[in-house]
Amino acid sequence: MLAQELLKKIQDVVGPENCLRDEADRFCYAFDSSLLSQINNWVPDLVVRVKTTEQVATILKLANEYRVPVVPRGAGTGQCCGSVAWRGGITLDLSGMNQILSFDLENLQVVVQPGIVHAELNKALAPHGFFFPPDPGSTKMCTLGGMVAFNSSGQRSVKYGTTKQYILGLEVVLPTGEVITTGGAKSRALKSVAGYDLTGLFVGSEGTLGVVTRIRLKVLPIPEKRGLVVAFFDELEASGKAVVQIFRGRLLPSAIEIMDRTAMKAAGMYKPDLNLPDAEAMLLFEVDGSPVDVTYQAQKIAEICRQFTQRVEWTDDPKRLGELWAARGVVGAAAGRVKEGATRVYIGEDICVPVVMVPQALKKIQELSVKYNIPIVTYGHIGDGNLHAAPVINTYDQEEIEKVKKLGDEIHRMALAMEGTTTGEHGVGLTRAQYMEEELGLSLDVMRRIKKLLDPNNILNPGKMALEGE
């Protein structure tokens, strides 16, 4: 419960209409997509909707003075319990800061506020012939601020990388209320090595070090043409070998996606007209560039895949391309169809392993599915080893919840044993905090010291990323 004196001061900053105190309103902010948030009831004491950097700065200054936790939040599409106020306090809703502040396309950059939705940004850039390359599956919902906070990526990270590669500078409000600009106070340069890389420090910090209120980001010209190769494999190992051979063939698709048998089944149940064949795995390779280059790459990839399977198709026709991508596009929503009365949950859903280990990881996940008698729909970005395993359970069945917790733990520990990571693009939050000692080693201690330096009273998103330690 917040002190009335503090509440009054916050209302003076943003107005009473932007201070949500009603329990029903606050309840809407108690969740993200993670199972952990769904089985708890972590309702914030107050939700504050902000519109300006000055408001954010004043609220953080007040929270620091009163020692009240503050959790920044965009669209709440995260999957690691990163934007949930598990210790109460204030949830800072930044979704209203959603403007594009400037286009500077001659210099390949734009400046935006953190609340703009990813798809809306690319919609605004498209008429100018540009795009922001990171491509998360939640493009129609997630905000740029969240993408910065969790260093998001997506399907095209094989060629285009992750969000951090496109962030040129940030305006950040520190937990004490000070406002800094990283990447150069007035810079419009596309690169700089002046000083420590503070931009890189805040990207992926999950709202534990500061609140991002402005983002200067790099954009690229939209490729002239895209093509797609689809291949169906009867053995998981063959799909992994095909990907390795394609890299050895000096080819770099913009995306390489995999769906296992269960994922194909889920997509087929959700959209029967897809007519997917019976196979152990389906691979999708997207290529882009000039028309000549797209044709060359697609034909070479198809040729390599035919060393492992004869069921290969490629196209650069936009209509057919959309039809072939459809199966991958629906699988996230379709996962719950494989078990009647159940739903897909987010736990152990974001491991990343070396590319050559992907077939082995897929087999192990299938074995765990049998061991715990829980269906798992697995798909992901095989080009960088990032797998999304989606257990499907009845969330009203406590026994199934306990089983899926053990299942998620085994998936996380399998990734570490394979010299991978527990999270490739969704983040640590609370869900994966327990694995950070093992995964990060002594570097976690350095992270904790940085946190203490910037946030001495530990008010900003406390308890996340295992930053508190012993």
GROMACS .gro file of C-alpha atoms in nm:
model
  470
    1MET     CA    1   0.000   0.000   0.000
    2LEU     CA    2   0.145   0.336  -0.103
    3ALA     CA    3   0.161   0.631   0.132
    4GLN     CA    4  -0.119   0.881   0.067
    5GLU     CA    5   0.137   1.159   0.056
    6LEU     CA    6   0.325   0.984  -0.229
    7LEU     CA    7   0.002   0.908  -0.413
    8LYS     CA    8  -0.097   1.274  -0.399
    9LYS     CA    9   0.241   1.381  -0.538
   10ILE     CA   10   0.217   1.131  -0.825
   11GLN     CA   11  -0.136   1.248  -0.910
   12ASP     CA   12  -0.003   1.603  -0.927
   13VAL     CA   13   0.250   1.488  -1.189
   14VAL     CA   14   0.031   1.283  -1.425
   15GLY     CA   15  -0.323   1.371  -1.317
   16PRO     CA   16  -0.564   1.149  -1.119
   17GLU     CA   17  -0.702   1.001  -1.442
   18ASN     CA   18  -0.363   0.844  -1.513
   19CYS     CA   19  -0.327   0.685  -1.169
   20LEU     CA   20  -0.515   0.354  -1.178
   21ARG     CA   21  -0.612   0.252  -0.824
   22ASP     CA   22  -0.916   0.036  -0.887
   23GLU     CA   23  -0.840  -0.334  -0.824
   24ALA     CA   24  -0.996  -0.443  -1.154
   25ASP     CA   25  -0.772  -0.201  -1.346
   26ARG     CA   26  -0.460  -0.306  -1.156
   27PHE     CA   27  -0.543  -0.674  -1.205
   28CYS     CA   28  -0.495  -0.631  -1.582
   29TYR     CA   29  -0.129  -0.552  -1.515
   30ALA     CA   30  -0.063  -0.862  -1.301
   31PHE     CA   31   0.033  -1.080  -1.599
   32ASP     CA   32   0.251  -1.119  -1.900
   33SER     CA   33   0.254  -1.439  -2.108
   34SER     CA   34   0.463  -1.641  -1.860
   35LEU     CA   35   0.321  -1.936  -1.669
   36LEU     CA   36   0.480  -1.792  -1.354
   37SER     CA   37   0.267  -1.478  -1.369
   38GLN     CA   38  -0.046  -1.676  -1.452
   39ILE     CA   39  -0.026  -1.899  -1.144
   40ASN     CA   40   0.040  -1.609  -0.908
   41ASN     CA   41  -0.151  -1.297  -0.827
   42TRP     CA   42   0.107  -1.020  -0.830
   43VAL     CA   43  -0.110  -0.710  -0.860
   44PRO     CA   44   0.069  -0.371  -0.843
   45ASP     CA   45  -0.037  -0.119  -0.578
   46LEU     CA   46  -0.069   0.151  -0.842
   47VAL     CA   47  -0.051   0.179  -1.222
   48VAL     CA   48   0.077   0.510  -1.355
   49ARG     CA   49   0.033   0.598  -1.722
   50VAL     CA   50   0.301   0.841  -1.841
   51LYS     CA   51   0.334   1.060  -2.149
   52THR     CA   52   0.663   1.248  -2.112
   53THR     CA   53   1.022   1.199  -2.004
   54GLU     CA   54   0.973   1.465  -1.739
   55GLN     CA   55   0.688   1.269  -1.582
   56VAL     CA   56   0.898   0.953  -1.576
   57ALA     CA   57   1.189   1.138  -1.417
   58THR     CA   58   0.973   1.292  -1.144
   59ILE     CA   59   0.803   0.963  -1.059
   60LEU     CA   60   1.133   0.775  -1.036
   61LYS     CA   61   1.273   1.049  -0.814
   62LEU     CA   62   0.971   1.019  -0.585
   63ALA     CA   63   0.983   0.639  -0.583
   64ASN     CA   64   1.351   0.651  -0.494
   65GLU     CA   65   1.279   0.893  -0.211
   66TYR     CA   66   0.996   0.673  -0.073
   67ARG     CA   67   1.177   0.343  -0.153
   68VAL     CA   68   0.888   0.213  -0.364
   69PRO     CA   69   0.947  -0.048  -0.641
   70VAL     CA   70   0.881   0.063  -0.998
   71VAL     CA   71   0.829  -0.182  -1.286
   72PRO     CA   72   0.836  -0.039  -1.641
   73ARG     CA   73   0.587  -0.196  -1.882
   74GLY     CA   74   0.498  -0.165  -2.249
   75ALA     CA   75   0.243  -0.400  -2.406
   76GLY     CA   76   0.298  -0.679  -2.153
   77THR     CA   77   0.375  -0.935  -2.424
   78GLY     CA   78   0.688  -1.064  -2.247
   79GLN     CA   79   0.724  -1.431  -2.159
   80CYS     CA   80   0.957  -1.433  -1.857
   81CYS     CA   81   0.761  -1.243  -1.591
   82GLY     CA   82   0.985  -0.942  -1.653
   83SER     CA   83   0.720  -0.666  -1.642
   84VAL     CA   84   0.517  -0.798  -1.349
   85ALA     CA   85   0.529  -0.615  -1.013
   86TRP     CA   86   0.578  -0.924  -0.798
   87ARG     CA   87   0.671  -0.711  -0.495
   88GLY     CA   88   0.391  -0.463  -0.547
   89GLY     CA   89   0.468  -0.094  -0.590
   90ILE     CA   90   0.417   0.102  -0.910
   91THR     CA   91   0.374  -0.033  -1.261
   92LEU     CA   92   0.483   0.238  -1.503
   93ASP     CA   93   0.275   0.207  -1.822
   94LEU     CA   94   0.477   0.350  -2.113
   95SER     CA   95   0.241   0.237  -2.391
   96GLY     CA   96   0.109   0.592  -2.429
   97MET     CA   97   0.454   0.720  -2.533
   98ASN     CA   98   0.405   0.584  -2.884
   99GLN     CA   99   0.513   0.851  -3.130
  100ILE     CA  100   0.770   0.856  -3.410
  101LEU     CA  101   0.960   1.173  -3.320
  102SER     CA  102   1.167   1.214  -3.636
  103PHE     CA  103   1.260   1.053  -3.967
  104ASP     CA  104   1.619   1.098  -4.083
  105LEU     CA  105   1.621   0.840  -4.360
  106GLU     CA  106   1.910   1.002  -4.549
  107ASN     CA  107   2.113   0.900  -4.246
  108LEU     CA  108   1.935   0.563  -4.209
  109GLN     CA  109   1.777   0.641  -3.874
  110VAL     CA  110   1.458   0.738  -3.693
  111VAL     CA  111   1.385   0.849  -3.338
  112VAL     CA  112   1.086   0.695  -3.160
  113GLN     CA  113   0.923   0.679  -2.820
  114PRO     CA  114   0.928   0.340  -2.642
  115GLY     CA  115   0.555   0.267  -2.664
  116ILE     CA  116   0.529   0.244  -3.043
  117VAL     CA  117   0.427  -0.103  -3.164
  118HIS     CA  118   0.683  -0.278  -3.386
  119ALA     CA  119   0.444  -0.340  -3.677
  120GLU     CA  120   0.324   0.022  -3.668
  121LEU     CA  121   0.681   0.146  -3.703
  122ASN     CA  122   0.744  -0.072  -4.008
  123LYS     CA  123   0.407   0.031  -4.152
  124ALA     CA  124   0.516   0.395  -4.128
  125LEU     CA  125   0.858   0.320  -4.279
  126ALA     CA  126   0.733   0.108  -4.571
  127PRO     CA  127   0.615   0.394  -4.800
  128HIS     CA  128   0.965   0.539  -4.773
  129GLY     CA  129   1.125   0.206  -4.874
  130PHE     CA  130   1.279   0.130  -4.533
  131PHE     CA  131   1.227  -0.116  -4.247
  132PHE     CA  132   1.346  -0.198  -3.896
  133PRO     CA  133   1.483  -0.553  -3.945
  134PRO     CA  134   1.436  -0.736  -3.609
  135ASP     CA  135   1.118  -0.938  -3.660
  136PRO     CA  136   0.954  -1.076  -3.343
  137GLY     CA  137   0.653  -1.304  -3.369
  138SER     CA  138   0.458  -1.055  -3.156
  139THR     CA  139   0.513  -0.774  -3.411
  140LYS     CA  140   0.150  -0.659  -3.401
  141MET     CA  141   0.153  -0.617  -3.023
  142CYS     CA  142   0.505  -0.569  -2.881
  143THR     CA  143   0.655  -0.225  -2.831
  144LEU     CA  144   1.000  -0.095  -2.924
  145GLY     CA  145   1.073  -0.021  -2.558
  146GLY     CA  146   1.016  -0.385  -2.471
  147MET     CA  147   1.231  -0.495  -2.763
  148VAL     CA  148   1.514  -0.276  -2.635
  149ALA     CA  149   1.468  -0.393  -2.277
  150PHE     CA  150   1.488  -0.761  -2.379
  151ASN     CA  151   1.710  -0.730  -2.688
  152SER     CA  152   1.447  -0.905  -2.896
  153SER     CA  153   1.508  -1.060  -3.235
  154GLY     CA  154   1.292  -1.309  -3.427
  155GLN     CA  155   1.284  -1.500  -3.751
  156ARG     CA  156   1.531  -1.294  -3.954
  157SER     CA  157   1.807  -1.276  -3.693
  158VAL     CA  158   2.021  -1.520  -3.895
  159LYS     CA  159   2.103  -1.244  -4.141
  160TYR     CA  160   1.994  -0.925  -3.968
  161GLY     CA  161   2.086  -0.991  -3.606
  162THR     CA  162   1.914  -0.870  -3.290
  163THR     CA  163   1.771  -0.538  -3.170
  164LYS     CA  164   2.098  -0.420  -3.012
  165GLN     CA  165   2.263  -0.403  -3.355
  166TYR     CA  166   2.017  -0.129  -3.457
  167ILE     CA  167   2.014   0.090  -3.146
  168LEU     CA  168   2.227   0.399  -3.203
  169GLY     CA  169   2.137   0.586  -2.886
  170LEU     CA  170   1.891   0.605  -2.599
  171GLU     CA  171   1.737   0.860  -2.367
  172VAL     CA  172   1.725   0.689  -2.029
  173VAL     CA  173   1.584   0.798  -1.693
  174LEU     CA  174   1.797   0.655  -1.414
  175PRO     CA  175   1.640   0.520  -1.092
  176THR     CA  176   1.739   0.842  -0.916
  177GLY     CA  177   1.550   1.054  -1.171
  178GLU     CA  178   1.848   1.182  -1.372
  179VAL     CA  179   1.811   1.181  -1.751
  180ILE     CA  180   2.100   1.076  -1.975
  181THR     CA  181   2.147   1.034  -2.349
  182THR     CA  182   2.369   0.749  -2.466
  183GLY     CA  183   2.539   0.722  -2.804
  184GLY     CA  184   2.629   1.093  -2.807
  185ALA     CA  185   2.422   1.379  -2.666
  186LYS     CA  186   2.364   1.536  -3.010
  187SER     CA  187   2.496   1.266  -3.240
  188ARG     CA  188   2.331   1.152  -3.564
  189ALA     CA  189   2.629   0.936  -3.658
  190LEU     CA  190   2.578   0.571  -3.748
  191LYS     CA  191   2.867   0.461  -3.531
  192SER     CA  192   3.078   0.592  -3.246
  193VAL     CA  193   3.340   0.458  -3.007
  194ALA     CA  194   3.342   0.764  -2.781
  195GLY     CA  195   3.334   0.640  -2.422
  196TYR     CA  196   3.191   0.324  -2.269
  197ASP     CA  197   2.915   0.153  -2.464
  198LEU     CA  198   2.632   0.260  -2.234
  199THR     CA  199   2.375   0.200  -2.509
  200GLY     CA  200   2.479  -0.164  -2.511
  201LEU     CA  201   2.456  -0.173  -2.132
  202PHE     CA  202   2.092  -0.065  -2.126
  203VAL     CA  203   1.982  -0.283  -2.420
  204GLY     CA  204   1.879  -0.613  -2.265
  205SER     CA  205   1.885  -0.481  -1.907
  206GLU     CA  206   1.514  -0.564  -1.869
  207GLY     CA  207   1.421  -0.238  -1.703
  208THR     CA  208   1.653  -0.295  -1.408
  209LEU     CA  209   1.895  -0.007  -1.471
  210GLY     CA  210   1.681   0.272  -1.616
  211VAL     CA  211   1.362   0.356  -1.802
  212VAL     CA  212   1.407   0.415  -2.176
  213THR     CA  213   1.207   0.717  -2.295
  214ARG     CA  214   1.351   0.777  -2.643
  215ILE     CA  215   1.521   0.549  -2.895
  216ARG     CA  216   1.742   0.646  -3.190
  217LEU     CA  217   1.750   0.344  -3.417
  218LYS     CA  218   1.901   0.240  -3.747
  219VAL     CA  219   1.680   0.132  -4.036
  220LEU     CA  220   1.764  -0.039  -4.368
  221PRO     CA  221   1.627  -0.028  -4.724
  222ILE     CA  222   1.360  -0.292  -4.788
  223PRO     CA  223   1.507  -0.575  -5.001
  224GLU     CA  224   1.388  -0.567  -5.361
  225LYS     CA  225   1.263  -0.926  -5.358
  226ARG     CA  226   1.209  -1.222  -5.129
  227GLY     CA  227   1.203  -1.595  -5.199
  228LEU     CA  228   1.120  -1.902  -4.991
  229VAL     CA  229   1.236  -2.264  -4.993
  230VAL     CA  230   1.030  -2.524  -4.804
  231ALA     CA  231   1.158  -2.875  -4.736
  232PHE     CA  232   1.004  -3.170  -4.548
  233PHE     CA  233   1.232  -3.423  -4.376
  234ASP     CA  234   1.167  -3.778  -4.255
  235GLU     CA  235   1.452  -3.758  -3.999
  236LEU     CA  236   1.533  -3.474  -3.761
  237GLU     CA  237   1.906  -3.529  -3.807
  238ALA     CA  238   1.872  -3.470  -4.179
  239SER     CA  239   1.716  -3.128  -4.122
  240GLY     CA  240   2.009  -3.023  -3.903
  241LYS     CA  241   2.262  -3.152  -4.155
  242ALA     CA  242   2.090  -2.957  -4.434
  243VAL     CA  243   2.126  -2.630  -4.241
  244VAL     CA  244   2.496  -2.692  -4.176
  245GLN     CA  245   2.555  -2.772  -4.543
  246ILE     CA  246   2.383  -2.450  -4.649
  247PHE     CA  247   2.617  -2.243  -4.432
  248ARG     CA  248   2.912  -2.441  -4.567
  249GLY     CA  249   2.785  -2.358  -4.914
  250ARG     CA  250   2.843  -1.988  -4.828
  251LEU     CA  251   2.472  -1.911  -4.833
  252LEU     CA  252   2.309  -1.681  -4.576
  253PRO     CA  253   1.927  -1.692  -4.578
  254SER     CA  254   1.747  -1.411  -4.395
  255ALA     CA  255   1.549  -1.672  -4.199
  256ILE     CA  256   1.569  -2.047  -4.134
  257GLU     CA  257   1.270  -2.179  -3.942
  258ILE     CA  258   1.186  -2.527  -3.821
  259MET     CA  259   0.861  -2.695  -3.719
  260ASP     CA  260   0.862  -3.047  -3.574
  261ARG     CA  261   0.592  -3.309  -3.637
  262THR     CA  262   0.375  -3.185  -3.350
  263ALA     CA  263   0.400  -2.825  -3.467
  264MET     CA  264   0.295  -2.928  -3.817
  265LYS     CA  265   0.003  -3.120  -3.667
  266ALA     CA  266  -0.105  -2.816  -3.463
  267ALA     CA  267  -0.086  -2.587  -3.766
  268GLY     CA  268  -0.287  -2.838  -3.971
  269MET     CA  269  -0.559  -2.861  -3.704
  270TYR     CA  270  -0.578  -2.481  -3.683
  271LYS     CA  271  -0.583  -2.433  -4.059
  272PRO     CA  272  -0.671  -2.758  -4.244
  273ASP     CA  273  -0.632  -2.602  -4.590
  274LEU     CA  274  -0.255  -2.590  -4.534
  275ASN     CA  275  -0.246  -2.960  -4.637
  276LEU     CA  276   0.087  -3.028  -4.467
  277PRO     CA  277   0.235  -3.372  -4.544
  278ASP     CA  278   0.340  -3.629  -4.284
  279ALA     CA  279   0.705  -3.560  -4.189
  280GLU     CA  280   0.937  -3.539  -3.888
  281ALA     CA  281   1.036  -3.179  -3.961
  282MET     CA  282   0.964  -2.890  -4.193
  283LEU     CA  283   1.225  -2.625  -4.276
  284LEU     CA  284   1.158  -2.284  -4.426
  285PHE     CA  285   1.444  -2.082  -4.575
  286GLU     CA  286   1.376  -1.720  -4.667
  287VAL     CA  287   1.619  -1.535  -4.892
  288ASP     CA  288   1.613  -1.171  -5.000
  289GLY     CA  289   1.801  -0.929  -5.222
  290SER     CA  290   1.802  -0.852  -5.594
  291PRO     CA  291   1.583  -1.075  -5.818
  292VAL     CA  292   1.889  -1.247  -5.964
  293ASP     CA  293   2.043  -1.312  -5.623
  294VAL     CA  294   1.714  -1.443  -5.478
  295THR     CA  295   1.680  -1.693  -5.763
  296TYR     CA  296   2.042  -1.805  -5.726
  297GLN     CA  297   2.019  -1.851  -5.346
  298ALA     CA  298   1.682  -2.029  -5.356
  299GLN     CA  299   1.796  -2.271  -5.626
  300LYS     CA  300   2.121  -2.348  -5.441
  301ILE     CA  301   1.939  -2.406  -5.111
  302ALA     CA  302   1.686  -2.635  -5.282
  303GLU     CA  303   1.970  -2.823  -5.445
  304ILE     CA  304   2.142  -2.879  -5.109
  305CYS     CA  305   1.817  -2.985  -4.940
  306ARG     CA  306   1.761  -3.246  -5.210
  307GLN     CA  307   2.071  -3.425  -5.081
  308PHE     CA  308   1.858  -3.508  -4.776
  309THR     CA  309   1.496  -3.509  -4.903
  310GLN     CA  310   1.312  -3.496  -5.231
  311ARG     CA  311   1.020  -3.300  -5.088
  312VAL     CA  312   1.147  -2.949  -5.166
  313GLU     CA  313   0.971  -2.647  -5.316
  314TRP     CA  314   1.085  -2.290  -5.376
  315THR     CA  315   0.908  -1.978  -5.497
  316ASP     CA  316   0.954  -1.606  -5.536
  317ASP     CA  317   0.588  -1.548  -5.618
  318PRO     CA  318   0.450  -1.323  -5.340
  319LYS     CA  319   0.114  -1.506  -5.327
  320ARG     CA  320   0.268  -1.853  -5.301
  321LEU     CA  321   0.528  -1.720  -5.059
  322GLY     CA  322   0.251  -1.604  -4.828
  323GLU     CA  323   0.078  -1.943  -4.850
  324LEU     CA  324   0.396  -2.130  -4.758
  325TRP     CA  325   0.475  -1.896  -4.467
  326ALA     CA  326   0.122  -1.941  -4.332
  327ALA     CA  327   0.199  -2.266  -4.148
  328ARG     CA  328   0.483  -2.103  -3.952
  329GLY     CA  329   0.272  -1.794  -3.894
  330VAL     CA  330  -0.012  -1.976  -3.718
  331VAL     CA  331   0.182  -2.230  -3.511
  332GLY     CA  332   0.215  -2.012  -3.199
  333ALA     CA  333  -0.161  -1.961  -3.178
  334ALA     CA  334  -0.233  -2.317  -3.293
  335ALA     CA  335  -0.024  -2.500  -3.031
  336GLY     CA  336  -0.314  -2.539  -2.786
  337ARG     CA  337  -0.514  -2.738  -3.045
  338VAL     CA  338  -0.314  -3.058  -2.987
  339LYS     CA  339  -0.493  -3.126  -2.655
  340GLU     CA  340  -0.860  -3.060  -2.602
  341GLY     CA  341  -0.942  -2.825  -2.315
  342ALA     CA  342  -0.576  -2.731  -2.267
  343THR     CA  343  -0.362  -2.430  -2.342
  344ARG     CA  344  -0.004  -2.358  -2.441
  345VAL     CA  345   0.212  -2.228  -2.153
  346TYR     CA  346   0.541  -2.037  -2.157
  347ILE     CA  347   0.809  -2.221  -1.960
  348GLY     CA  348   1.134  -2.353  -2.105
  349GLU     CA  349   1.020  -2.194  -2.430
  350ASP     CA  350   1.329  -2.001  -2.539
  351ILE     CA  351   1.642  -2.213  -2.523
  352CYS     CA  352   1.923  -2.161  -2.772
  353VAL     CA  353   2.180  -2.431  -2.849
  354PRO     CA  354   2.465  -2.462  -3.101
  355VAL     CA  355   2.316  -2.517  -3.448
  356VAL     CA  356   2.470  -2.864  -3.479
  357MET     CA  357   2.295  -2.966  -3.154
  358VAL     CA  358   1.943  -2.869  -3.267
  359PRO     CA  359   1.835  -3.218  -3.386
  360GLN     CA  360   1.960  -3.368  -3.058
  361ALA     CA  361   1.774  -3.104  -2.859
  362LEU     CA  362   1.453  -3.167  -3.055
  363LYS     CA  363   1.478  -3.541  -2.985
  364LYS     CA  364   1.538  -3.478  -2.615
  365ILE     CA  365   1.234  -3.248  -2.598
  366GLN     CA  366   1.024  -3.522  -2.758
  367GLU     CA  367   1.152  -3.770  -2.495
  368LEU     CA  368   1.060  -3.527  -2.216
  369SER     CA  369   0.713  -3.495  -2.366
  370VAL     CA  370   0.669  -3.872  -2.330
  371LYS     CA  371   0.829  -3.880  -1.983
  372TYR     CA  372   0.588  -3.622  -1.841
  373ASN     CA  373   0.292  -3.714  -2.065
  374ILE     CA  374   0.261  -3.352  -2.176
  375PRO     CA  375   0.229  -3.262  -2.546
  376ILE     CA  376   0.501  -3.022  -2.662
  377VAL     CA  377   0.479  -2.825  -2.986
  378THR     CA  378   0.830  -2.724  -3.092
  379TYR     CA  379   0.926  -2.470  -3.356
  380GLY     CA  380   1.183  -2.196  -3.383
  381HIS     CA  381   1.477  -2.037  -3.551
  382ILE     CA  382   1.704  -2.329  -3.638
  383GLY     CA  383   1.940  -2.091  -3.818
  384ASP     CA  384   2.066  -1.962  -3.484
  385GLY     CA  385   1.968  -2.263  -3.268
  386ASN     CA  386   1.677  -2.088  -3.094
  387LEU     CA  387   1.394  -2.333  -3.016
  388HIS     CA  388   1.047  -2.251  -2.886
  389ALA     CA  389   0.912  -2.555  -2.702
  390ALA     CA  390   0.545  -2.506  -2.616
  391PRO     CA  391   0.404  -2.744  -2.351
  392VAL     CA  392   0.026  -2.778  -2.365
  393ILE     CA  393  -0.151  -2.837  -2.032
  394ASN     CA  394  -0.472  -2.783  -1.839
  395THR     CA  395  -0.380  -2.481  -1.627
  396TYR     CA  396  -0.660  -2.565  -1.380
  397ASP     CA  397  -0.494  -2.899  -1.300
  398GLN     CA  398  -0.239  -2.851  -1.020
  399GLU     CA  399  -0.076  -3.186  -1.092
  400GLU     CA  400  -0.009  -3.083  -1.452
  401ILE     CA  401   0.132  -2.749  -1.336
  402GLU     CA  402   0.379  -2.924  -1.107
  403LYS     CA  403   0.477  -3.163  -1.387
  404VAL     CA  404   0.533  -2.883  -1.637
  405LYS     CA  405   0.757  -2.698  -1.389
  406LYS     CA  406   0.984  -3.003  -1.378
  407LEU     CA  407   0.965  -3.034  -1.755
  408GLY     CA  408   1.068  -2.669  -1.800
  409ASP     CA  409   1.357  -2.717  -1.558
  410GLU     CA  410   1.486  -3.016  -1.756
  411ILE     CA  411   1.467  -2.820  -2.083
  412HIS     CA  412   1.664  -2.529  -1.934
  413ARG     CA  413   1.929  -2.759  -1.789
  414MET     CA  414   1.954  -2.951  -2.118
  415ALA     CA  415   2.034  -2.624  -2.298
  416LEU     CA  416   2.313  -2.544  -2.051
  417ALA     CA  417   2.451  -2.898  -2.077
  418MET     CA  418   2.464  -2.854  -2.457
  419GLU     CA  419   2.670  -2.535  -2.413
  420GLY     CA  420   2.372  -2.320  -2.501
  421THR     CA  421   2.162  -2.066  -2.313
  422THR     CA  422   1.830  -2.069  -2.127
  423THR     CA  423   1.708  -1.771  -2.329
  424GLY     CA  424   1.784  -1.670  -2.686
  425GLU     CA  425   1.546  -1.373  -2.718
  426HIS     CA  426   1.273  -1.367  -2.448
  427GLY     CA  427   1.483  -1.265  -2.149
  428VAL     CA  428   1.549  -1.374  -1.790
  429GLY     CA  429   1.296  -1.190  -1.574
  430LEU     CA  430   1.188  -1.402  -1.280
  431THR     CA  431   1.130  -1.719  -1.482
  432ARG     CA  432   1.494  -1.793  -1.556
  433ALA     CA  433   1.665  -1.609  -1.267
  434GLN     CA  434   1.746  -1.937  -1.092
  435TYR     CA  435   1.978  -2.042  -1.376
  436MET     CA  436   2.190  -1.726  -1.395
  437GLU     CA  437   2.457  -1.833  -1.143
  438GLU     CA  438   2.531  -2.140  -1.354
  439GLU     CA  439   2.494  -1.970  -1.690
  440LEU     CA  440   2.683  -1.645  -1.627
  441GLY     CA  441   2.940  -1.740  -1.363
  442LEU     CA  442   3.143  -1.451  -1.217
  443SER     CA  443   3.010  -1.203  -1.473
  444LEU     CA  444   2.683  -1.208  -1.277
  445ASP     CA  445   2.872  -1.052  -0.986
  446VAL     CA  446   2.983  -0.764  -1.214
  447MET     CA  447   2.622  -0.717  -1.323
  448ARG     CA  448   2.516  -0.698  -0.959
  449ARG     CA  449   2.775  -0.429  -0.889
  450ILE     CA  450   2.656  -0.224  -1.187
  451LYS     CA  451   2.298  -0.255  -1.063
  452LYS     CA  452   2.397  -0.138  -0.716
  453LEU     CA  453   2.587   0.159  -0.857
  454LEU     CA  454   2.299   0.285  -1.072
  455ASP     CA  455   2.014   0.181  -0.842
  456PRO     CA  456   2.148   0.195  -0.485
  457ASN     CA  457   1.801   0.160  -0.330
  458ASN     CA  458   1.701  -0.124  -0.565
  459ILE     CA  459   1.371   0.034  -0.666
  460LEU     CA  460   1.375  -0.046  -1.038
  461ASN     CA  461   1.228  -0.385  -1.132
  462PRO     CA  462   1.373  -0.547  -0.817
  463GLY     CA  463   1.439  -0.919  -0.797
  464LYS     CA  464   1.464  -0.972  -1.172
  465MET     CA  465   1.763  -1.128  -1.353
  466ALA     CA  466   1.907  -1.264  -1.023
  467LEU     CA  467   2.066  -0.925  -0.959
  468GLU     CA  468   2.016  -0.923  -0.584
  469GLY     CA  469   2.230  -1.229  -0.508
  470GLU     CA  470   2.311  -1.341  -0.158
   0.00000   0.00000   0.00000
